[in-house]
Coordinates of N, CA, C and O in Angstrom, one line a residue:
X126 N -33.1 108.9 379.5 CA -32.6 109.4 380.8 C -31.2 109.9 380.6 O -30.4 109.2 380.1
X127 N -30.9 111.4 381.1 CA -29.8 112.3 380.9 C -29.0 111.8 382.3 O -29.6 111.9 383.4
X128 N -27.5 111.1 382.2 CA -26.9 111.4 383.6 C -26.4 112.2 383.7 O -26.5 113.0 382.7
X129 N -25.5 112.7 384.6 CA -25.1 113.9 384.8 C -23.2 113.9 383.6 O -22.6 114.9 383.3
X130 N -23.0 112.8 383.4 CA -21.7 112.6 382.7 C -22.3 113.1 381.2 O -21.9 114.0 380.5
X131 N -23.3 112.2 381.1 CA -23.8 112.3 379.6 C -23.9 113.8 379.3 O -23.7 114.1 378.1
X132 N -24.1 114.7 379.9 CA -24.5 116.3 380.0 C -23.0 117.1 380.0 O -22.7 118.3 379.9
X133 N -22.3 116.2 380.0 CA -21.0 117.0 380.1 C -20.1 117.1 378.7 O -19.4 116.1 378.7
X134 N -19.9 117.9 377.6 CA -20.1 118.5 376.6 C -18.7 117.3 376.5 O -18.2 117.0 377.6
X135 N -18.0 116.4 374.9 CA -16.9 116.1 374.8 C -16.7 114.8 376.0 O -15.6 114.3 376.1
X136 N -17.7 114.2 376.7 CA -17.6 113.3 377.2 C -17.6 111.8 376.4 O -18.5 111.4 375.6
X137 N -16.5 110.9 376.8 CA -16.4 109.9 375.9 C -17.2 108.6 376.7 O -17.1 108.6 377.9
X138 N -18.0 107.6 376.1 CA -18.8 106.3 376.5 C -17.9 106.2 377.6 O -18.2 106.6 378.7
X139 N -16.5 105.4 377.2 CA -15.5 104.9 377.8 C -15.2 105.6 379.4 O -14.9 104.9 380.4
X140 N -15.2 106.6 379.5 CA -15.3 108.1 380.5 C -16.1 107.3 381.4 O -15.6 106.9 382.5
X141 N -17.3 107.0 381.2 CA -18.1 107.1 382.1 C -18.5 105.4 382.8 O -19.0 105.1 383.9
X142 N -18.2 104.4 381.6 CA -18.4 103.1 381.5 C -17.4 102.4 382.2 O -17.7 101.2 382.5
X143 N -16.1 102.9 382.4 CA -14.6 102.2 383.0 C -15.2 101.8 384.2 O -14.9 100.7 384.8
X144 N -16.2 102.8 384.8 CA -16.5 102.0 386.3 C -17.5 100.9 386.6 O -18.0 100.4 387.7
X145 N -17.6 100.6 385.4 CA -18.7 99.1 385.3 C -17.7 97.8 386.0 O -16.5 97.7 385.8
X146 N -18.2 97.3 386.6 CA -17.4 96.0 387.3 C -16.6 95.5 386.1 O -15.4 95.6 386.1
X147 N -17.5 94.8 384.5 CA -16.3 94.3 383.5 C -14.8 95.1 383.0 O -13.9 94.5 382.5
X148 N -14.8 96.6 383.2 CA -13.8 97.0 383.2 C -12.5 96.6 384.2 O -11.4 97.1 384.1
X149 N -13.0 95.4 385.2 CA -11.7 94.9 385.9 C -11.3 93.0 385.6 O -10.5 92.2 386.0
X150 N -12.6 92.8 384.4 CA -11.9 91.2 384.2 C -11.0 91.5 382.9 O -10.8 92.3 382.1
X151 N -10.7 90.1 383.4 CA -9.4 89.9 382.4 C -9.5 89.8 380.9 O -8.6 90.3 380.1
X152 N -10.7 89.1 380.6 CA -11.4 88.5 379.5 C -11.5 89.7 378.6 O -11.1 90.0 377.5
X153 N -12.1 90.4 379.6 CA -13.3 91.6 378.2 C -12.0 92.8 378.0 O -12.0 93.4 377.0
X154 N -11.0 93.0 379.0 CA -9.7 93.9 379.1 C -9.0 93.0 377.8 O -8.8 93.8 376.8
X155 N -8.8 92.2 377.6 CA -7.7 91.5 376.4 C -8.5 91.7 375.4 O -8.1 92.3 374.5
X156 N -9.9 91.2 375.4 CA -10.5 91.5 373.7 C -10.8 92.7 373.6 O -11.4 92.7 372.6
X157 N -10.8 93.7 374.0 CA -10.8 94.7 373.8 C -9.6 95.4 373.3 O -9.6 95.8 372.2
X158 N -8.2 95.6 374.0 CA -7.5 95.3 373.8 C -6.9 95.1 371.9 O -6.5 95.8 371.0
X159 N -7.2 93.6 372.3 CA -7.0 92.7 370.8 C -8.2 93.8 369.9 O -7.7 94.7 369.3
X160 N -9.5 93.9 370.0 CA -10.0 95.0 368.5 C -9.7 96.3 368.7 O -10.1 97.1 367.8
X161 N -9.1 96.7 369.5 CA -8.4 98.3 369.0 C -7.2 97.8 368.0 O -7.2 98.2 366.9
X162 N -6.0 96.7 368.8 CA -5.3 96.6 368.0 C -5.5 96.4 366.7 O -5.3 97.0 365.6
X163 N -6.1 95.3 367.0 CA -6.9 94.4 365.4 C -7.1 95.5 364.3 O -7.0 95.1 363.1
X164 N -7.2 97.0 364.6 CA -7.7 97.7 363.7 C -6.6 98.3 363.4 O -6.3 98.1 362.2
X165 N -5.8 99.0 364.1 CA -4.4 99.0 364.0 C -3.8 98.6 362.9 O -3.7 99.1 361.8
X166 N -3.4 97.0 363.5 CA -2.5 96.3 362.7 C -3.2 95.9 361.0 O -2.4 95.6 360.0
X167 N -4.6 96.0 361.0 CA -5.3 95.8 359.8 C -5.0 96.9 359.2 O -4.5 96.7 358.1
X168 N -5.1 98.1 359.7 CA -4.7 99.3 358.8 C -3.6 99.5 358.7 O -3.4 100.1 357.6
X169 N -2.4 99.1 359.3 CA -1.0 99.2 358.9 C -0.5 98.3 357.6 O 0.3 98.7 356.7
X170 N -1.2 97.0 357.8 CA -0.6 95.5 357.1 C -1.6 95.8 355.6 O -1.6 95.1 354.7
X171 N -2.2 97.0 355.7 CA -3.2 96.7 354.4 C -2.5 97.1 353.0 O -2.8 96.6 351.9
X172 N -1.4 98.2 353.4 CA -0.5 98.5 352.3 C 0.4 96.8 351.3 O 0.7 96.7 350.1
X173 N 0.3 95.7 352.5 CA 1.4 94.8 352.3 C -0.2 94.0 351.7 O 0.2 92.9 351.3
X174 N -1.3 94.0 351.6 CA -2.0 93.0 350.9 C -2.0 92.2 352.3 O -2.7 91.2 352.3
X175 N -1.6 92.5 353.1 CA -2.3 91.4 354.4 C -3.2 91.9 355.3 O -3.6 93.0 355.1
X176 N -3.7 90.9 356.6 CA -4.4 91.4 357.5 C -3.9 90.4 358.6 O -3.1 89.4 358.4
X177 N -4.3 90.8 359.7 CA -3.7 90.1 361.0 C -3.3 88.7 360.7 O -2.2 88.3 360.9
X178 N -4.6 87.9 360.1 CA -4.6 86.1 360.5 C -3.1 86.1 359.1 O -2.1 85.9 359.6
X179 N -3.1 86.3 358.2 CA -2.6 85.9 356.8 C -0.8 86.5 357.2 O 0.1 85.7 357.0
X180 N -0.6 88.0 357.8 CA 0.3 88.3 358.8 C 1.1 87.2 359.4 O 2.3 86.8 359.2
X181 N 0.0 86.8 360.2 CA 0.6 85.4 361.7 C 1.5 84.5 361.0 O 2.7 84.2 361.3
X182 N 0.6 84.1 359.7 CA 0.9 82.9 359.0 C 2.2 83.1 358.4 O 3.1 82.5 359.0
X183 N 2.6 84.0 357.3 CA 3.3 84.5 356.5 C 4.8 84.7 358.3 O 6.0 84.4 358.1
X184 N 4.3 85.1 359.3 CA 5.5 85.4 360.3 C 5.8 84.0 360.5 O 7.0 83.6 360.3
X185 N 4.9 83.2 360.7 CA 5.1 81.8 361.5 C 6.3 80.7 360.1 O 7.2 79.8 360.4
X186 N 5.9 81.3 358.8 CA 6.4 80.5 357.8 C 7.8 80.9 357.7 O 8.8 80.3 357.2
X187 N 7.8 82.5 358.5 CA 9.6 83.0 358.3 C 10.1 82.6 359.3 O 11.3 82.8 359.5
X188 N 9.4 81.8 360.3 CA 10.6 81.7 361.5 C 11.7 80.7 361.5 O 12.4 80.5 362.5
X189 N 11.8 80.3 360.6 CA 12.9 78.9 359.8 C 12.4 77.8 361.2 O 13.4 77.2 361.6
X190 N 11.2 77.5 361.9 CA 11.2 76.5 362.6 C 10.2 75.6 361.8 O 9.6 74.7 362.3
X191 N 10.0 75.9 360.3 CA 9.1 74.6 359.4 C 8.2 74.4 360.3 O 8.3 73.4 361.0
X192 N 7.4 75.0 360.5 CA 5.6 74.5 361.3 C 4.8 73.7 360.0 O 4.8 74.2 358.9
X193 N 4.3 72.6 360.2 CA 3.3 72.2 359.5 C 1.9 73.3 359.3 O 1.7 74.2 360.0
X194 N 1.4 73.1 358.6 CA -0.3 73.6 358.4 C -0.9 73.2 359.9 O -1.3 74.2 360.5
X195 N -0.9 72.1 360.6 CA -1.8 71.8 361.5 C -1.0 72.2 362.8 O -1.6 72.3 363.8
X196 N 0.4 72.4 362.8 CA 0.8 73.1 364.3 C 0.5 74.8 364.3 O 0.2 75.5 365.3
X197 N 0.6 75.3 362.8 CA 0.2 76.7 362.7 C -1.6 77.0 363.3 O -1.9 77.7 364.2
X198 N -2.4 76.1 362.6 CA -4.2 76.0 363.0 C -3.8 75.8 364.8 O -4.4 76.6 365.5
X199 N -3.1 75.2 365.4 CA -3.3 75.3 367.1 C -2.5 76.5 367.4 O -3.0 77.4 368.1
X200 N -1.4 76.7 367.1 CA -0.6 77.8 367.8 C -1.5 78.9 367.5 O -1.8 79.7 368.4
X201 N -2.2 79.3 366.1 CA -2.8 80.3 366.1 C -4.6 80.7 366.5 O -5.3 81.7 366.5
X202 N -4.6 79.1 366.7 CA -6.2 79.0 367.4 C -7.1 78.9 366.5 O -8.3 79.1 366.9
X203 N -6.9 78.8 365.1 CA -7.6 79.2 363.8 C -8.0 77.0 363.6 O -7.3 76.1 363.9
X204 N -9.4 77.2 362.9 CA -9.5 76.4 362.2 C -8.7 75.2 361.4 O -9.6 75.1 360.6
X205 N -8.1 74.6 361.2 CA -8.0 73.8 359.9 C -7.9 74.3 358.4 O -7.0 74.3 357.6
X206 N -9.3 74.7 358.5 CA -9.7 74.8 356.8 C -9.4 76.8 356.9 O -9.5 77.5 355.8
X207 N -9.3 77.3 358.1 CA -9.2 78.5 358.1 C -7.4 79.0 357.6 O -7.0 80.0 356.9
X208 N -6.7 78.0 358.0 CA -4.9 78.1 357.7 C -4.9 77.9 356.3 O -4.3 78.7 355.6
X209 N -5.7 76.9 355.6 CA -5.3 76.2 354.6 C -5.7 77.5 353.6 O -4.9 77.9 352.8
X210 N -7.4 78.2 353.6 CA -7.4 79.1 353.0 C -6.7 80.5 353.4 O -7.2 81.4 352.8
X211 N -5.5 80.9 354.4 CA -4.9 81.6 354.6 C -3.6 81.3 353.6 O -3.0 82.2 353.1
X212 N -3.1 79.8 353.4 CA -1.9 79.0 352.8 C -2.0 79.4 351.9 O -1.2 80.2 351.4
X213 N -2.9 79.0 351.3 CA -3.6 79.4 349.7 C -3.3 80.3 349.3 O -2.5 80.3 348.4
X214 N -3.9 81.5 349.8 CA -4.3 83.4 349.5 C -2.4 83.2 349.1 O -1.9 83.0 348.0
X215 N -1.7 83.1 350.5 CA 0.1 83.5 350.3 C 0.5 82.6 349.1 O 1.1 83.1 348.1
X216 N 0.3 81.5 349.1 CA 0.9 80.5 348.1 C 1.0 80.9 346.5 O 2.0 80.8 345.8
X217 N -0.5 81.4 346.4 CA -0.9 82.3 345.0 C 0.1 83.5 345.1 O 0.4 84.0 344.1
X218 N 0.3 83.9 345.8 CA 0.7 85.3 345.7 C 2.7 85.0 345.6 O 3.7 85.7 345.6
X219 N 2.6 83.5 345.8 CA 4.3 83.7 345.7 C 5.4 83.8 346.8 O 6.7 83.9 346.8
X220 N 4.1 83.8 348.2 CA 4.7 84.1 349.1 C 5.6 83.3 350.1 O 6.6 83.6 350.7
X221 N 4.6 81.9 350.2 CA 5.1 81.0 351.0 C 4.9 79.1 349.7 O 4.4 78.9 348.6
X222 N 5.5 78.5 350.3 CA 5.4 77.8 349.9 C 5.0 76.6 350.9 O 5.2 76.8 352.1
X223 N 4.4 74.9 350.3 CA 4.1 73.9 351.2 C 5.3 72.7 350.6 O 5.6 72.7 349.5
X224 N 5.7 71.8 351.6 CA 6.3 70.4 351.2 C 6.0 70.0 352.0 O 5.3 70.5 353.0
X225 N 6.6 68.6 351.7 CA 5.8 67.4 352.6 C 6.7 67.6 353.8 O 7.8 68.0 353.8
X226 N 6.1 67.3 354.7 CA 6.9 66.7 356.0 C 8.3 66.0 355.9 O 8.6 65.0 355.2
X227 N 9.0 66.6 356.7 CA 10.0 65.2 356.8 C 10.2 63.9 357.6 O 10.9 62.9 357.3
X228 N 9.4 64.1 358.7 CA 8.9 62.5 359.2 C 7.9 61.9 358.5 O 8.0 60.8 358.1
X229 N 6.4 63.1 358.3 CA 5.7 62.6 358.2 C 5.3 63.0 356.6 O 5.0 64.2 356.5
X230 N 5.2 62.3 355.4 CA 5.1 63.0 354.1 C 3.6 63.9 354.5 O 3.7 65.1 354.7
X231 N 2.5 63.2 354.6 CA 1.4 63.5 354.8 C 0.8 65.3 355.0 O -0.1 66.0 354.5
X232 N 2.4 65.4 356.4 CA 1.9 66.6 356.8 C 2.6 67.8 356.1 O 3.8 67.6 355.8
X233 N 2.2 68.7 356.0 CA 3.2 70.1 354.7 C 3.4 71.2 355.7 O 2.7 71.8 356.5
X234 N 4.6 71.1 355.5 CA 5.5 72.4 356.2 C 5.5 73.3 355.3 O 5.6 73.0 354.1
X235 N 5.1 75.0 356.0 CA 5.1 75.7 354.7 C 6.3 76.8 355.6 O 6.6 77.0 356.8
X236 N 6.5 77.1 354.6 CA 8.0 77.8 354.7 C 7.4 79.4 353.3 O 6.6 79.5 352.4
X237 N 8.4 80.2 354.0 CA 8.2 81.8 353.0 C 9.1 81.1 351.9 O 9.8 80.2 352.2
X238 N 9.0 81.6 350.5 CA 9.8 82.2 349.7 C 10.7 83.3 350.3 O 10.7 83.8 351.4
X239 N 11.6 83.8 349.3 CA 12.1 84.6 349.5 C 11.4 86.3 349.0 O 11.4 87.5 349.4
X240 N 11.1 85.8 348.5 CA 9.6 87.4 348.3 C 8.8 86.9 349.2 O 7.9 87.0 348.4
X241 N 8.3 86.4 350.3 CA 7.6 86.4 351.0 C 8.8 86.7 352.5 O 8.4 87.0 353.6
X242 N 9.9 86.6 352.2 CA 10.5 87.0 353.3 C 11.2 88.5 353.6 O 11.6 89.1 354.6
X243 N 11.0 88.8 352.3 CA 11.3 90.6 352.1 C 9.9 91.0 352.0 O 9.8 92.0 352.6
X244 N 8.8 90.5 351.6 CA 7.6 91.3 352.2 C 7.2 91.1 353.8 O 6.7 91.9 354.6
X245 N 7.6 90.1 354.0 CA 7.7 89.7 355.6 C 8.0 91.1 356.4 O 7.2 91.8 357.1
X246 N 9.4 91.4 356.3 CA 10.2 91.9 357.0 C 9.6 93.4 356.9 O 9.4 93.9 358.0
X247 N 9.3 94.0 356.0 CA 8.4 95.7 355.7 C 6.8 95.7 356.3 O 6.0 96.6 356.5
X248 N 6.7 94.3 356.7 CA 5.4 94.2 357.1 C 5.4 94.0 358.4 O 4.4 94.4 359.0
X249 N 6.2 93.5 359.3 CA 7.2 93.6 360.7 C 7.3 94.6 361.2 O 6.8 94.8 362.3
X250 N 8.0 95.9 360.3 CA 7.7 97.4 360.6 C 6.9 97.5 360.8 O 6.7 97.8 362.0
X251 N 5.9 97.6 360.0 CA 4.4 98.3 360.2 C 3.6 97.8 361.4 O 2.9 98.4 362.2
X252 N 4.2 96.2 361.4 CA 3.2 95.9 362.5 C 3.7 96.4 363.7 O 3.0 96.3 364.7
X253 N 5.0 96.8 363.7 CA 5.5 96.7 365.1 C 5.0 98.4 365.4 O 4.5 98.8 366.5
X254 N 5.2 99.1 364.6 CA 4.1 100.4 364.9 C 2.9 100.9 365.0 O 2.6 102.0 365.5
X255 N 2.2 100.0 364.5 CA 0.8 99.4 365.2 C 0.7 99.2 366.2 O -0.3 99.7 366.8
X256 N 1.7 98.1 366.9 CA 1.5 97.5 368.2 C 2.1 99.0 369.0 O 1.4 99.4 369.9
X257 N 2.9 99.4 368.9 CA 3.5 100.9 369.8 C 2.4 101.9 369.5 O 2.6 103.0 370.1
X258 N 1.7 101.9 369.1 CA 0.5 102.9 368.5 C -0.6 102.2 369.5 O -1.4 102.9 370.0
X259 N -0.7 100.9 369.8 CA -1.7 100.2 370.7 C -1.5 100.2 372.2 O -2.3 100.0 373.1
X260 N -0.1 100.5 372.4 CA 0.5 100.4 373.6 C 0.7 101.7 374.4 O 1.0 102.0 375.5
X261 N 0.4 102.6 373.2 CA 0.7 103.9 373.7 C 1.6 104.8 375.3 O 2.6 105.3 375.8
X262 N 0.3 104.3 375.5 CA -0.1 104.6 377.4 C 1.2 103.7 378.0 O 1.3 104.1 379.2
X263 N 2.1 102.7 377.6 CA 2.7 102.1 378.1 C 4.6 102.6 378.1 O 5.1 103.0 377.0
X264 N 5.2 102.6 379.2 CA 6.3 102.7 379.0 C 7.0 101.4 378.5 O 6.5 100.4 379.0
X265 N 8.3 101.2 377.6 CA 8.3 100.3 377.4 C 9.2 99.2 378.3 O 9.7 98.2 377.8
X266 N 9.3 99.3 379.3 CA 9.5 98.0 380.7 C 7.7 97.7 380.8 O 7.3 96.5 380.9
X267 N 6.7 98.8 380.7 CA 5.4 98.0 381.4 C 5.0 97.4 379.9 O 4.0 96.7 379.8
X268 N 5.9 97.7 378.6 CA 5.2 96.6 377.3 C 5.9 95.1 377.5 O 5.4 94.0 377.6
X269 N 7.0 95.5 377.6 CA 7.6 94.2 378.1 C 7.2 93.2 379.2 O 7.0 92.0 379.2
X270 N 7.0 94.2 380.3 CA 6.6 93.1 381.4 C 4.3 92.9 380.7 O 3.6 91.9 380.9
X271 N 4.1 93.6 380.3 CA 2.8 93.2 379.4 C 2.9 91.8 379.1 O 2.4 90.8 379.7
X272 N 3.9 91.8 377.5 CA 4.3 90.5 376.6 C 4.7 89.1 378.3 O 4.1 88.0 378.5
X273 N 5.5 89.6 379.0 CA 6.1 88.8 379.8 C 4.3 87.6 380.3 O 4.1 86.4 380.2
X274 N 3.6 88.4 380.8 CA 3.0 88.0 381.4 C 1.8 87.3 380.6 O 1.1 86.4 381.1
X275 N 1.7 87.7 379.5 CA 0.7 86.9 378.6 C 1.4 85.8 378.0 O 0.6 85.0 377.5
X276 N 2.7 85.5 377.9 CA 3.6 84.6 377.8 C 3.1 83.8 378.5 O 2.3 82.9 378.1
X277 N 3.4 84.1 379.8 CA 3.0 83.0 381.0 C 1.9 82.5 381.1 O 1.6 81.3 381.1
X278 N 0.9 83.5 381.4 CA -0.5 83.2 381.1 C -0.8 82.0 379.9 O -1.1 80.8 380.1
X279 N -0.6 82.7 378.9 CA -0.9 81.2 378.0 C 0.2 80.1 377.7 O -0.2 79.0 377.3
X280 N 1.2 80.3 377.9 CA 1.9 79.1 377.9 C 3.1 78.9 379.3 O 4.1 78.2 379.2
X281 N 2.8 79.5 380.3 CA 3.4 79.2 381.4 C 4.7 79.2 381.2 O 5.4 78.3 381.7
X282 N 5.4 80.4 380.3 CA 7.3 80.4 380.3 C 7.1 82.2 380.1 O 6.1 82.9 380.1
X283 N 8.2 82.4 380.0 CA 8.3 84.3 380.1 C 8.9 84.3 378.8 O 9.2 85.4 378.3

C-alpha cells in the first residue's frame, strides 16, 4: 500500500514516522538518540583503537578519582566481566593500569598510564566532535541545558 508521503520523491522514513505517538516518549527519544551517537562516536574513536564502552573506561581511569573495576561496572551499567574484558583490551595495550585498593586490597583501582593519558586527551577531541556532530540541531545553551537535565534525570544533581 502507497501513502501519499511514500509517493513523494526524496522522502525520508523519519518524515513521515515522527508523528507516531513513540516519537514523544522519553525512552525510544534517548536510545535513539544514544545509536546515532553511538555511530558517531565509534567512527570518530576508531582512529584511537577505541570504541564508546573501552572510551568510558580509559575516561573514567583519567579522572584521578581511582574508581575501582566494580564502581566503573555500575557507573557505566556494564557487566562485571564486561569492565574487566574492557580492563584487559587497555591494560595490554599499555594504557591503563590496576592496583589494589587502598582500603580494600581485594578491590583494583585502575588508573591511565601516562600513554593512556595522552591517548586519552586526542581521543576527548574526537569525541567531543562527535558529540557536536550529534547535537547539531542544538544551540549550545539547549546542549547544555540537554546535559543539565539528564544529569538530574539520572542522578538527581545538575
Amino acid at each position: 500500500m502507497t501513502t501519499e508521503v511514500d509517493a513523494q520523491p526524496g522522502t525520508r522514513p523519519e518524515d513521515k514516522l515522527v508523528a507516531a505517538s513513540i516519537s514523544l516518549d522519553a525512552g525510544f527519544l534517548l536510545a535513539k538518540l544514544h545509536a546515532a551517537g553511538s555511530v558517531l562516536n565509534n567512527r570518530a574513536l576508531a582512529d584511537f583503537g577505541l570504541k564508546e564502552r573501552s572510551y568510558s573506561v580509559l575516561a573514567l581511569a583519567n579522572s584521578e578519582l581511582e574508581p575501582t573495576q566494580r564502581e566503573m561496572a555500575e557507573f557505566l551499567s556494564l557487566d562485571p566481566s564486561q569492565i574487566v574484558a574492557l580492563i584487559d583490551e587497555l591494560e595490554q595495550r599499555g594504557l591503563v593500569i590496576r592496583a589494589p585498593g587502598k582500603l580494600d586490597r581485594r578491590a583494583k583501582i585502575v588508573s591511565a598510564t601516562a600513554e593512556g593519558a595522552a591517548l586519552f586527551r586526542k581521543a576527548e577531541a574526537a569525541a567531543r566532535a562527535a558529540e557536536a556532530a550529534a547535537l547539531a540541531g542544538l544551540s549550545s545553551e539547549e546542549v547544555g541545558e540537554l546535559k543539565g537535565l539528564l544529569r538530574k534525570a539520572l542522578w538527581n544533581r545538575d
